[in-house]
Amino acid sequence: KAAHPRAGDLSFPTVRLEGCTQCKRCTVECPFGAIDEDEKRFPLFNESRCRRCGTCMGACPVRVISFENYSVNTVGSQIKAVEVPDEFSEKPRILILACENDAYPALDMAAMNRHEYDPFVRVIPIRCLGSVNTIWITDALNGGYDGVMLMGCKHGEEYQCHFVKGSELGRYRLSKVGDTLKGMNLETERVMDLEVAISDIATLPQKINDYAALIKSFPPSPFKGF
Ligand code: SF4
Ligand code: SF4
């Protein structure tokens, strides 16, 4: 029924109505105009238009939108499940949230072609940069990760985003994270956004290594061990 069925999770977004503030952020950001209103003015997902990109989930400020197998909590649990070395072990921990459409397969192919990248990196696939809820980034930093890199498709006029505006909307959201970092007394460069195409197989490892070198030039995150 969906215009772009995904392997693995064929569910549509749902909203926990009791938590919804009716702010309409999800409706405004949906790249496919797939969110209508029910008679009580709550979001109503039009399943024939929805392409399951998750942009509504990333946009919701109170985090009440989820899919059966993809939610703020499922990715949040993956982020928390990664072991973060303590401040005395001199090992950084870097999180990469990689778009599953281009960036993640490019990383996969880089590995198959034996291109190595920094061993302190841990990669979690995401549906689209548009689905990134900024709580993942603040939770990761609060949990002691030294840096967070986000990988998504090119946006703008020559966009390569599989969901048209997903990566652009995600990047707009990310542009606000700098203030959060300053509030946490962290260097703003600790969060980096990288445009990745599926053809970047050979160059991607070096970009990761450059970013890892930058992170290693900073002191360990002061949030380790909390
Ligand atoms: S933002 Fe994406 S997942 Fe959400 S309703 Fe629109 S098309 Fe569906
Ligand atoms: S963004 Fe979240 S809180 Fe706002 S209307 Fe949509 S579901 Fe409700």
Short mmCIF file of C-alpha atoms and ligand atoms in Angstrom, two decimals:
data_model
loop_
_atom_site.label_atom_id
_atom_site.label_comp_id
_atom_site.label_asym_id
_atom_site.label_seq_id
_atom_site.Cartn_x
_atom_site.Cartn_y
_atom_site.Cartn_z
CA LYS A 1 0.00 0.00 0.00
CA ALA A 2 2.83 2.42 0.77
CA ALA A 3 4.51 4.30 -2.08
CA HIS A 4 7.96 3.20 -0.92
CA PRO A 5 7.79 -0.02 1.05
CA ARG A 6 10.85 -0.75 3.16
CA ALA A 7 12.23 -4.20 3.81
CA GLY A 8 12.04 -5.16 7.45
CA ASP A 9 9.59 -2.63 8.81
CA LEU A 10 6.39 -2.24 6.87
CA SER A 11 4.67 -0.20 9.55
CA PHE A 12 3.37 3.33 9.26
CA PRO A 13 3.96 6.01 11.88
CA THR A 14 1.65 6.16 14.85
CA VAL A 15 1.19 8.93 17.38
CA ARG A 16 0.66 8.58 21.13
CA LEU A 17 -2.28 10.95 21.26
CA GLU A 18 -2.23 11.58 25.01
CA GLY A 19 1.21 13.16 24.66
CA CYS A 20 0.54 15.15 21.48
CA THR A 21 0.39 18.92 21.96
CA GLN A 22 -1.09 19.49 18.47
CA CYS A 23 1.86 21.72 17.61
CA LYS A 24 1.64 20.61 13.92
CA ARG A 25 5.43 20.37 13.56
CA CYS A 26 5.04 16.92 12.02
CA THR A 27 2.48 18.17 9.50
CA VAL A 28 4.68 21.09 8.48
CA GLU A 29 7.80 18.96 8.03
CA CYS A 30 6.36 15.89 6.28
CA PRO A 31 7.99 16.05 2.80
CA PHE A 32 5.04 14.26 1.21
CA GLY A 33 2.05 16.08 2.68
CA ALA A 34 0.98 12.79 4.22
CA ILE A 35 -0.38 14.10 7.51
CA ASP A 36 -3.97 15.23 7.75
CA GLU A 37 -5.99 16.16 10.82
CA ASP A 38 -8.65 14.08 12.50
CA GLU A 39 -11.85 15.64 13.81
CA LYS A 40 -10.14 16.44 17.13
CA ARG A 41 -7.22 18.11 15.32
CA PHE A 42 -4.72 15.33 16.02
CA PRO A 43 -2.37 14.18 13.23
CA LEU A 44 -3.86 11.57 10.94
CA PHE A 45 -1.40 9.68 8.71
CA ASN A 46 -2.44 9.18 5.11
CA GLU A 47 -0.98 5.75 4.39
CA SER A 48 -1.28 6.05 0.64
CA ARG A 49 1.06 9.07 0.64
CA CYS A 50 3.41 8.16 3.49
CA ARG A 51 6.85 6.90 2.49
CA ARG A 52 7.93 6.00 6.03
CA CYS A 53 10.87 8.40 6.02
CA GLY A 54 10.55 9.17 9.74
CA THR A 55 10.87 12.93 9.31
CA CYS A 56 7.74 13.42 11.42
CA MET A 57 9.36 11.33 14.16
CA GLY A 58 12.51 13.43 14.09
CA ALA A 59 10.50 16.64 14.11
CA CYS A 60 8.17 15.91 17.02
CA PRO A 61 9.38 17.96 20.00
CA VAL A 62 7.61 15.72 22.52
CA ARG A 63 8.67 12.49 20.80
CA VAL A 64 5.28 10.81 20.53
CA ILE A 65 5.60 9.54 16.93
CA SER A 66 7.04 6.07 16.34
CA PHE A 67 7.08 3.06 14.02
CA GLU A 68 6.79 -0.57 15.03
CA ASN A 69 10.55 -1.20 14.74
CA TYR A 70 11.93 2.32 14.61
CA SER A 71 11.42 4.89 17.27
CA VAL A 72 13.19 7.49 19.39
CA ASN A 73 13.48 4.77 22.03
CA THR A 74 14.85 1.98 19.80
CA VAL A 75 17.67 4.14 18.45
CA GLY A 76 18.15 5.73 21.89
CA SER A 77 18.61 2.23 23.37
CA GLN A 78 21.18 1.37 20.69
CA ILE A 79 23.10 4.54 21.52
CA LYS A 80 23.03 3.72 25.23
CA ALA A 81 24.02 0.07 24.64
CA VAL A 82 27.43 1.04 23.23
CA GLU A 83 30.23 0.79 25.77
CA VAL A 84 31.76 4.21 26.42
CA PRO A 85 35.36 3.96 27.72
CA ASP A 86 35.98 5.96 30.90
CA GLU A 87 38.09 9.14 31.05
CA PHE A 88 41.20 7.26 32.23
CA SER A 89 41.40 4.81 29.32
CA GLU A 90 42.38 7.50 26.78
CA LYS A 91 40.04 5.99 24.21
CA PRO A 92 37.46 8.24 22.66
CA ARG A 93 34.04 7.04 21.63
CA ILE A 94 32.54 8.46 18.47
CA LEU A 95 28.99 7.87 17.31
CA ILE A 96 28.01 7.90 13.65
CA LEU A 97 24.35 8.06 12.75
CA ALA A 98 24.34 7.02 9.10
CA CYS A 99 21.46 7.27 6.64
CA GLU A 100 20.57 3.73 5.59
CA ASN A 101 19.99 4.71 1.98
CA ASP A 102 23.45 5.91 0.91
CA ALA A 103 25.85 6.45 3.81
CA TYR A 104 25.40 3.08 5.52
CA PRO A 105 25.79 1.02 2.32
CA ALA A 106 28.82 3.16 1.41
CA LEU A 107 30.37 2.31 4.80
CA ASP A 108 29.50 -1.33 4.27
CA MET A 109 31.15 -1.39 0.86
CA ALA A 110 34.18 0.48 2.23
CA ALA A 111 34.59 -2.31 4.77
CA MET A 112 34.13 -5.00 2.10
CA ASN A 113 36.85 -3.29 0.08
CA ARG A 114 39.08 -3.37 3.18
CA HIS A 115 39.23 0.39 3.65
CA GLU A 116 39.86 0.83 7.36
CA TYR A 117 38.57 3.61 9.57
CA ASP A 118 39.07 4.64 13.14
CA PRO A 119 38.35 1.78 15.58
CA PHE A 120 36.71 4.07 18.16
CA VAL A 121 33.77 4.76 15.88
CA ARG A 122 30.43 3.02 16.33
CA VAL A 123 27.85 3.24 13.54
CA ILE A 124 24.07 3.12 13.94
CA PRO A 125 21.91 3.20 10.80
CA ILE A 126 19.02 5.63 10.62
CA ARG A 127 16.17 5.85 8.14
CA CYS A 128 16.94 9.34 6.89
CA LEU A 129 18.69 12.37 8.38
CA GLY A 130 15.18 13.82 8.62
CA SER A 131 14.31 11.17 11.21
CA VAL A 132 17.02 12.31 13.62
CA ASN A 133 15.50 13.55 16.82
CA THR A 134 18.03 15.86 18.48
CA ILE A 135 17.50 14.07 21.80
CA TRP A 136 19.73 11.28 20.38
CA ILE A 137 22.60 13.74 20.09
CA THR A 138 22.18 15.34 23.51
CA ASP A 139 21.71 11.92 25.14
CA ALA A 140 24.87 10.61 23.45
CA LEU A 141 26.90 13.62 24.59
CA ASN A 142 25.46 13.44 28.09
CA GLY A 143 26.38 9.75 28.10
CA GLY A 144 30.06 10.53 27.51
CA TYR A 145 30.45 10.11 23.75
CA ASP A 146 33.23 12.41 22.58
CA GLY A 147 31.69 13.23 19.24
CA VAL A 148 28.68 12.60 17.04
CA MET A 149 28.88 12.54 13.26
CA LEU A 150 25.74 12.55 11.16
CA MET A 151 25.79 11.25 7.62
CA GLY A 152 23.02 12.06 5.18
CA CYS A 153 22.40 12.68 1.52
CA LYS A 154 23.07 15.92 -0.33
CA HIS A 155 20.31 18.51 0.03
CA GLY A 156 19.37 21.61 -1.91
CA GLU A 157 18.58 22.01 -5.60
CA GLU A 158 20.61 18.99 -6.62
CA TYR A 159 19.39 16.96 -3.70
CA GLN A 160 20.06 13.24 -3.50
CA CYS A 161 17.85 12.62 -0.48
CA HIS A 162 15.60 9.63 -1.12
CA PHE A 163 12.86 11.50 0.70
CA VAL A 164 13.31 14.78 -1.20
CA LYS A 165 13.61 17.17 1.75
CA GLY A 166 14.35 14.79 4.62
CA SER A 167 18.08 15.54 4.84
CA GLU A 168 17.49 19.29 4.49
CA LEU A 169 14.97 19.31 7.33
CA GLY A 170 17.26 17.17 9.45
CA ARG A 171 20.14 19.56 8.84
CA TYR A 172 18.03 22.55 9.78
CA ARG A 173 17.25 20.84 13.08
CA LEU A 174 20.93 20.05 13.58
CA SER A 175 21.90 23.66 13.01
CA LYS A 176 20.32 24.41 16.38
CA VAL A 177 22.41 21.84 18.25
CA GLY A 178 25.37 24.24 18.53
CA ASP A 179 23.59 26.22 21.26
CA THR A 180 23.01 23.02 23.21
CA LEU A 181 26.71 22.19 22.94
CA LYS A 182 27.69 25.64 24.15
CA GLY A 183 25.27 25.24 27.06
CA MET A 184 27.03 21.98 27.91
CA ASN A 185 30.42 23.69 27.67
CA LEU A 186 31.47 21.46 24.79
CA GLU A 187 33.23 22.40 21.55
CA THR A 188 30.62 22.86 18.80
CA GLU A 189 32.84 20.86 16.38
CA ARG A 190 32.09 17.74 18.38
CA VAL A 191 28.93 17.36 16.31
CA MET A 192 29.57 17.14 12.59
CA ASP A 193 27.25 16.77 9.65
CA LEU A 194 28.63 15.10 6.53
CA GLU A 195 27.04 14.82 3.09
CA VAL A 196 27.61 11.31 1.77
CA ALA A 197 26.78 9.75 -1.60
CA ILE A 198 26.75 6.03 -2.20
CA SER A 199 29.75 6.48 -4.50
CA ASP A 200 31.96 7.85 -1.66
CA ILE A 201 33.23 4.38 -0.78
CA ALA A 202 36.94 5.16 -1.15
CA THR A 203 36.94 8.66 0.37
CA LEU A 204 34.62 8.10 3.33
CA PRO A 205 37.11 6.34 5.63
CA GLN A 206 39.54 9.28 5.36
CA LYS A 207 36.78 11.74 6.24
CA ILE A 208 35.94 9.66 9.29
CA ASN A 209 39.61 9.50 10.26
CA ASP A 210 40.00 13.29 9.89
CA TYR A 211 36.99 13.81 12.14
CA ALA A 212 38.31 11.26 14.66
CA ALA A 213 41.66 13.11 14.71
CA LEU A 214 39.82 16.35 15.47
CA ILE A 215 37.90 14.70 18.31
CA LYS A 216 41.13 13.28 19.73
CA SER A 217 42.61 16.79 19.78
CA PHE A 218 39.93 17.76 22.33
CA PRO A 219 40.06 16.71 25.97
CA PRO A 220 37.87 13.69 26.83
CA SER A 221 34.21 14.49 27.24
CA PRO A 222 33.58 15.80 30.77
CA PHE A 223 30.38 13.74 30.84
CA LYS A 224 32.12 10.37 31.02
CA GLY A 225 31.29 8.27 34.04
CA PHE A 226 27.95 9.93 34.81
S1 SF4 B 1 7.16 12.53 7.50
FE1 SF4 B 1 7.61 10.62 6.34
S2 SF4 B 1 7.01 8.97 7.79
FE2 SF4 B 1 6.06 10.87 8.53
S3 SF4 B 1 4.01 10.89 7.59
FE3 SF4 B 1 5.35 12.05 6.23
S4 SF4 B 1 6.08 10.52 4.72
FE4 SF4 B 1 5.22 9.38 6.45
S1 SF4 B 2 4.85 17.11 16.14
FE1 SF4 B 2 4.28 15.70 17.81
S2 SF4 B 2 3.25 17.01 19.31
FE2 SF4 B 2 3.32 18.17 17.39
S3 SF4 B 2 1.36 17.68 16.37
FE3 SF4 B 2 2.86 16.21 15.60
S4 SF4 B 2 2.65 14.42 16.96
FE4 SF4 B 2 1.65 16.13 17.98
#
